[in-house]
Structure formats: C-alpha cells, structure tokens
Coordinates of C-alpha atoms in Angstrom, one line a residue:
X269 CA 29.8 25.3 16.8
X270 CA 30.3 23.5 13.5
X271 CA 30.5 25.8 10.1
X272 CA 28.4 23.9 7.3
X273 CA 29.1 24.3 3.8
X274 CA 27.2 22.3 1.5
X275 CA 28.2 20.9 -1.9
X276 CA 25.2 19.6 -4.2
X277 CA 26.4 19.0 -7.8
X278 CA 24.2 20.0 -10.6
X279 CA 24.4 16.9 -12.2
X280 CA 22.3 15.2 -9.3
X281 CA 19.4 14.0 -11.2
X282 CA 16.2 15.2 -9.4
X283 CA 12.9 12.8 -10.2
X284 CA 10.8 14.7 -12.6
X285 CA 8.0 12.4 -11.3
X286 CA 6.5 11.9 -7.8
X287 CA 4.3 9.1 -7.3
X288 CA 3.1 9.8 -3.7
X289 CA 0.2 12.0 -4.4
X290 CA -0.8 10.2 -7.5
X291 CA -4.1 8.9 -7.2
X292 CA -3.8 5.7 -9.3
X293 CA -0.3 5.3 -7.2
X294 CA -2.0 5.1 -3.9
X295 CA -5.2 3.1 -5.2
X296 CA -2.9 0.6 -6.3
X297 CA -0.8 -0.1 -3.1
X298 CA -4.3 0.2 -1.3
X299 CA -5.3 -2.6 -3.4
X300 CA -2.2 -5.0 -3.3
X301 CA -2.2 -4.6 0.7
X302 CA -5.6 -5.0 1.2
X303 CA -5.5 -8.2 -0.7
X304 CA -2.6 -9.3 1.4
X305 CA -4.6 -8.3 4.6
X306 CA -7.6 -10.3 3.4
X307 CA -5.5 -13.3 2.5
X308 CA -3.9 -13.4 5.7
X309 CA -7.2 -12.7 7.9
X310 CA -9.4 -15.5 5.5
X311 CA -7.1 -18.2 4.8
X312 CA -5.1 -18.6 8.0
X313 CA -6.7 -16.1 11.2
X314 CA -9.8 -17.3 10.4
X315 CA -9.7 -21.2 9.9
X316 CA -7.6 -21.4 13.3
X317 CA -10.2 -19.1 15.0
X318 CA -7.2 -16.5 16.2
X319 CA -9.0 -13.1 17.2
X320 CA -8.2 -10.6 14.9
X321 CA -6.0 -7.4 15.8
X322 CA -7.3 -3.9 16.3
X323 CA -11.0 -2.8 16.4
X324 CA -12.4 -6.0 14.4
X325 CA -10.6 -7.8 17.3
X326 CA -12.4 -5.5 19.8
X327 CA -15.8 -5.9 17.8
X328 CA -15.0 -9.5 18.3
X329 CA -14.8 -9.7 21.9
X330 CA -17.8 -7.2 22.1
X331 CA -19.6 -10.0 20.6
X332 CA -18.5 -13.1 22.7
X333 CA -19.2 -11.0 25.7
X334 CA -23.0 -10.6 24.8
X335 CA -23.4 -7.4 22.6
X336 CA -26.8 -7.6 20.6
X337 CA -25.0 -7.0 17.2
X338 CA -22.6 -9.1 14.7
X339 CA -18.9 -8.4 15.0
X340 CA -19.1 -7.0 11.3
X341 CA -22.1 -4.5 12.6
X342 CA -19.8 -3.5 15.8
X343 CA -16.6 -3.2 13.8
X344 CA -18.9 -0.5 11.4
X345 CA -20.2 1.1 14.6
X346 CA -16.5 1.5 16.2
X347 CA -14.9 2.7 12.9
X348 CA -17.7 5.6 12.6
X349 CA -16.1 7.8 15.3
X350 CA -12.5 7.0 14.2
X351 CA -13.5 8.0 10.6
X352 CA -15.0 11.4 11.9
X353 CA -11.6 11.7 13.9
X354 CA -9.4 10.8 10.7
X355 CA -11.9 13.4 8.5
X356 CA -11.5 16.4 11.0
X357 CA -8.1 15.8 12.9
X358 CA -5.9 14.0 10.0
X359 CA -7.6 15.2 6.2
X360 CA -10.2 14.6 4.0
X361 CA -7.9 12.7 1.7
X362 CA -6.7 10.8 4.0
X363 CA -10.7 10.1 4.8
X364 CA -11.2 8.9 1.5
X365 CA -8.3 6.7 1.0
X366 CA -9.1 5.0 4.4
X367 CA -12.4 4.4 3.4
X368 CA -11.6 2.8 0.0
X369 CA -9.3 1.0 2.0
X370 CA -11.8 -0.4 4.1
X371 CA -14.2 -1.0 1.2
X372 CA -11.4 -3.3 -0.9
X373 CA -10.5 -5.2 2.0
X374 CA -14.1 -6.1 2.8
X375 CA -14.6 -7.1 -0.9
X376 CA -11.5 -8.6 -1.4
X377 CA -12.2 -10.9 1.9
X378 CA -15.4 -11.8 0.3
X379 CA -13.6 -13.1 -2.9
X380 CA -10.9 -14.3 -1.6
X381 CA -11.0 -18.4 -1.8
X382 CA -7.2 -18.9 -1.3
X383 CA -6.7 -22.2 0.8
X384 CA -3.5 -22.5 2.6
X385 CA -3.3 -25.7 4.3
X386 CA -1.1 -25.3 7.4
X387 CA -2.0 -27.6 10.4
X388 CA 0.2 -26.0 13.1
X389 CA -1.5 -23.3 14.7
X390 CA 2.4 -21.7 15.3
X391 CA 3.4 -21.8 11.6
X392 CA -0.1 -20.5 11.1
X393 CA -0.1 -17.4 13.2
X394 CA 3.5 -16.5 11.8
X395 CA 2.2 -16.9 8.5
X396 CA -0.7 -15.1 8.8
X397 CA 1.2 -12.5 10.7
X398 CA 3.6 -12.1 8.0
X399 CA 1.1 -11.6 5.0
X400 CA -1.1 -9.4 7.0
X401 CA 1.3 -7.2 8.5
X402 CA 3.0 -6.6 5.0
X403 CA -0.5 -6.0 3.8
X404 CA -1.1 -3.3 6.4
X405 CA 2.4 -1.9 5.8
X406 CA 1.8 -1.4 1.8
X407 CA -1.4 0.3 2.5
X408 CA 0.1 2.5 5.2
X409 CA 2.5 3.6 2.6
X410 CA 0.0 5.3 0.6
X411 CA -2.2 8.5 2.1
X412 CA -4.7 6.1 3.6
X413 CA -4.9 3.5 6.2
X414 CA -6.6 0.3 7.0
X415 CA -9.4 2.0 8.7
X416 CA -9.9 1.2 12.6
X417 CA -6.9 1.4 15.0
X418 CA -4.8 2.9 12.0
X419 CA -6.6 5.9 11.9
X420 CA -5.7 6.7 15.4
X421 CA -2.1 5.5 14.6
X422 CA -1.4 7.4 12.3
X423 CA -2.4 10.3 13.7
X424 CA 0.0 9.7 16.6
X425 CA 3.1 8.7 14.2
X426 CA 2.2 12.3 12.5
X427 CA 2.1 14.3 15.6
X428 CA 4.2 12.3 18.2
X429 CA 6.5 10.0 16.1
X430 CA 4.7 7.1 17.7
X431 CA 5.6 4.3 15.9
X432 CA 2.6 2.6 13.9
X433 CA 3.2 -1.1 14.7
X434 CA 4.0 -0.3 18.3
X435 CA 0.4 1.1 18.7
X436 CA -0.8 -2.0 17.4
X437 CA 1.0 -4.4 19.6
X438 CA -0.2 -2.4 23.0
X439 CA -3.6 -2.0 21.9
X440 CA -3.9 -5.8 21.2
X441 CA -1.9 -7.0 24.1
X442 CA -4.1 -4.9 26.3
X443 CA -7.2 -6.4 23.9
X444 CA -5.8 -10.5 24.1
X445 CA -5.6 -9.8 27.9
X446 CA -9.2 -9.1 28.4
X447 CA -10.0 -12.1 26.1
X448 CA -8.7 -14.7 28.2
X449 CA -12.3 -14.9 30.2
X450 CA -13.8 -15.7 26.7
X451 CA -11.2 -18.2 24.5
X452 CA -8.8 -20.3 25.5
X453 CA -4.8 -19.8 26.5
X454 CA -3.5 -21.2 23.4
X455 CA -5.7 -19.4 21.3
X456 CA -4.8 -16.1 23.2
X457 CA -0.9 -17.0 22.7
X458 CA -1.2 -18.1 19.1
X459 CA -3.2 -14.5 18.5
X460 CA -0.5 -12.5 20.3
X461 CA 2.1 -14.3 18.2
X462 CA 0.2 -13.2 15.2
X463 CA 0.2 -9.7 16.3
X464 CA 3.8 -9.2 17.1
X465 CA 4.8 -10.9 13.7
X466 CA 2.2 -8.7 11.9
X467 CA 3.4 -5.7 14.0
X468 CA 7.6 -6.1 13.1
X469 CA 6.4 -6.9 9.2
X470 CA 4.4 -3.6 9.4
X471 CA 7.4 -1.6 10.6
X472 CA 10.1 -3.6 8.0
X473 CA 7.5 -2.6 5.5
X474 CA 7.0 0.7 6.2
X475 CA 11.1 1.6 6.7
X476 CA 11.4 -0.4 3.3
X477 CA 13.7 1.6 1.0
X478 CA 14.0 4.5 3.6
X479 CA 16.7 3.5 5.6
X480 CA 19.6 5.3 5.0
X481 CA 23.3 5.9 6.2
X482 CA 24.8 8.5 7.8
X483 CA 28.4 8.8 7.0
X484 CA 31.2 11.2 8.2
X485 CA 34.6 11.1 7.2
X486 CA 37.6 13.1 9.0
X487 CA 40.7 13.0 6.6
X488 CA 43.2 15.2 5.5
X489 CA 42.2 14.2 2.0
X490 CA 38.4 15.3 2.4
X491 CA 38.8 17.8 -0.3
X492 CA 39.6 14.9 -2.8
X493 CA 37.0 12.4 -1.5
X494 CA 34.1 15.1 -1.6
X495 CA 35.2 15.6 -5.4
X496 CA 34.6 11.9 -6.0
X497 CA 31.4 11.6 -4.4
X498 CA 30.3 14.4 -6.4
X499 CA 32.1 13.3 -9.4
X500 CA 31.6 9.4 -9.4
X501 CA 28.5 8.8 -7.1
X502 CA 26.4 11.6 -8.2
X503 CA 26.0 12.4 -4.2
X504 CA 25.7 15.8 -2.2
X505 CA 28.2 16.0 0.8
X506 CA 28.7 18.7 3.2
X507 CA 32.1 20.1 5.1
X508 CA 31.3 20.3 9.0
X509 CA 34.2 22.9 10.5
X510 CA 35.8 20.7 13.1
X511 CA 38.6 21.5 15.8
X512 CA 41.2 18.8 16.5
X513 CA 40.9 18.5 20.5
X514 CA 45.1 17.1 20.7
X515 CA 46.2 19.3 17.7
X516 CA 44.1 22.3 17.7
X517 CA 44.0 22.6 14.3
X518 CA 40.7 23.2 12.1
X519 CA 40.1 20.8 9.9
X520 CA 36.9 19.9 7.4
X521 CA 34.7 16.6 8.7
X522 CA 32.8 15.4 5.6
X523 CA 29.1 14.3 6.1
X524 CA 27.3 12.6 3.4
X525 CA 23.9 10.5 3.2
X526 CA 24.1 7.2 1.2
X527 CA 22.2 3.9 0.7
X528 CA 23.3 0.6 2.0
X529 CA 24.6 0.0 -1.7
X530 CA 26.4 3.0 -1.9
X531 CA 28.1 2.4 1.4
X532 CA 30.9 0.0 0.3
X533 CA 31.4 2.5 -2.8
X534 CA 31.8 5.4 -0.4
X535 CA 34.1 3.3 1.7
X536 CA 36.5 2.1 -1.1
X537 CA 36.8 5.8 -2.5
X538 CA 37.4 7.1 1.2
X539 CA 40.6 5.0 1.8
X540 CA 41.8 4.8 -1.8
X541 CA 42.2 8.7 -1.0
X542 CA 43.4 8.5 2.4
X543 CA 44.4 5.1 4.4
X544 CA 44.4 6.8 7.5
X545 CA 41.0 8.3 7.2
X546 CA 38.4 7.8 9.8
X547 CA 35.0 6.4 8.4
X548 CA 32.1 7.0 10.6
X549 CA 28.5 5.2 10.1
X550 CA 25.2 6.0 11.8
X551 CA 22.1 4.3 11.0
X552 CA 19.4 6.8 10.2
X553 CA 15.5 5.7 9.3
X554 CA 14.7 8.2 6.9
X555 CA 16.1 11.1 5.2
X556 CA 13.6 13.4 4.2
X557 CA 14.2 16.5 1.6
X558 CA 17.3 17.7 -0.8
X559 CA 17.6 14.9 -3.3
X560 CA 15.9 12.0 -1.0
X561 CA 12.5 11.8 -0.4
X562 CA 9.9 14.3 0.3
X563 CA 7.7 14.9 3.3
X564 CA 4.3 13.2 3.2
X565 CA 1.5 15.3 4.3
X566 CA -1.8 13.0 4.4

C-alpha cells in the first residue's frame, strides 16, 4: 500500500470568489445558453422541419399521431411531472433555475429573428446541433437545466454518473425510431445527425475548462522536482511511497494534477532535473477539491 504525503505551499492562491452559487452568474449562463438554444432551433431546425430533441420532440410526435392538443401544450403537460420530480428529487433551487431557463428559451424563441441561410439539410443539421448543443451545455453549467429531459438527465448524472449527453442520445434514438411512421426517412436521419452533434457538443461544453492531467513522476530527484513544482508552478504535489520490484528499494513517486497549459512546463522541470525520469500522464475529466473546483450542489 502506498504511503501518502502531501505538499501544498501556502503561496498557492485560493480564489476568494466562487461564482458557482451566485444568482447573477447562474442567470447569465442560463440566458446565454437559452439564446443559443433558441437560435439553433428557430433559425435552423424548424425551417428544415427537423424533429426537436427531448420532450418537445415527444410532444411533436404525439401531435403527429393525433393528440388533440398542440405540441406547445403537450410540452407543458409533459414538463409538469418532470418539474415536480425536480422539486422533490433534486432541489428547489434547481427547480427555480430550470423554470427560468424554460421561460427564457420560450421568450427568446419568440423574439429571435436571425436568418441563417443554409440550404443543405446536412449542413443545417450539423450547425443546429452545434449551436443548440453548446447552448444546452452552457445552461447545464449553471445550477439549473433546460427543463424537460434535462431534469431526469441531471438526476441520473448526479446519482449514477451517467453522462447527460448520453441520456439525450439514447432517448432521441428511441424517439426517432417511433417517428418513422410519421415523417420521411431523410428527415429522421437528418434529425439524428442533429441530435448526435448536439449531444457531443453538450458533453464537450460541460467538460470545458474542467479537464485535467494526473501526472506520476518516478525519479531519484523527486525532492528537487517537487520543490520546483511548489516554488515555480505554485502547484500542490503528493508523494506516494513506492517500492521497486527489481531493486527492492523504497522510492518516492511524485503525483500532481495540472491542466494542459501547465503540462509542458512540468515536463521541462522534470527532465531538467533528471533525464532518466519516468513521466506518466493520465487524462481525467475533472478534479474536485483542494485548490481546484469545488463540488457543485444543485
């Protein structure tokens, strides 16, 4: 078992301001994201008659199948139990932010009049997915959601770590399979492309600025390397006590977490001290705690 000793210099700056729980910051993210969703939907998806993703897509399908209400009213009715779910299963704060997101998207959709003159169905589906997916991701970086399926997706992500974009992709794959009876195959395929691009863009937007590199350094000069990490990079580090399988000698394994920009600098520091060092890099989605981002509670 590794013994662990952590080095965290007092000079490492800790942010005195955390915007995660600021009301104005969350409302700003939701407003910007809702605007992108409105543009991607009204300027590209609707003119090309793509099926919207999520709960609105289900409402549209029910309307096409003969439901007596319009897609808008069906969407509101389908959202009602989901918002009750958000109130009891996630949090009241999540409920109110999500309600604002739905209202903002509705208002901005009505006011939006941006013309994007794409004639190609393929180009339109990709562009719509990029814009709407980015907007949905920005909203989900707040403490709210876009309403509809996002409520369930956030709950599944929070409790079971199931990717939000993956939930949307699976739901919409089933939705579009059912829609084959009501729209042409070309539109179904174009809508699936739009949803796939949107899901990937959403996941990338959620991971933006959160990806980190976990670095393990095995070196006889680990003490010197750690001093430069603390002094020059102003970065924390941890010693793991290792044991050489061949030499049978105990040695320090230096572990630290950096972003992509810091990685090259750390590599230069390491090999300047020890050209024979072993430098191991692993990708990680996010790091929570210490001097990094704090855990987000909805």
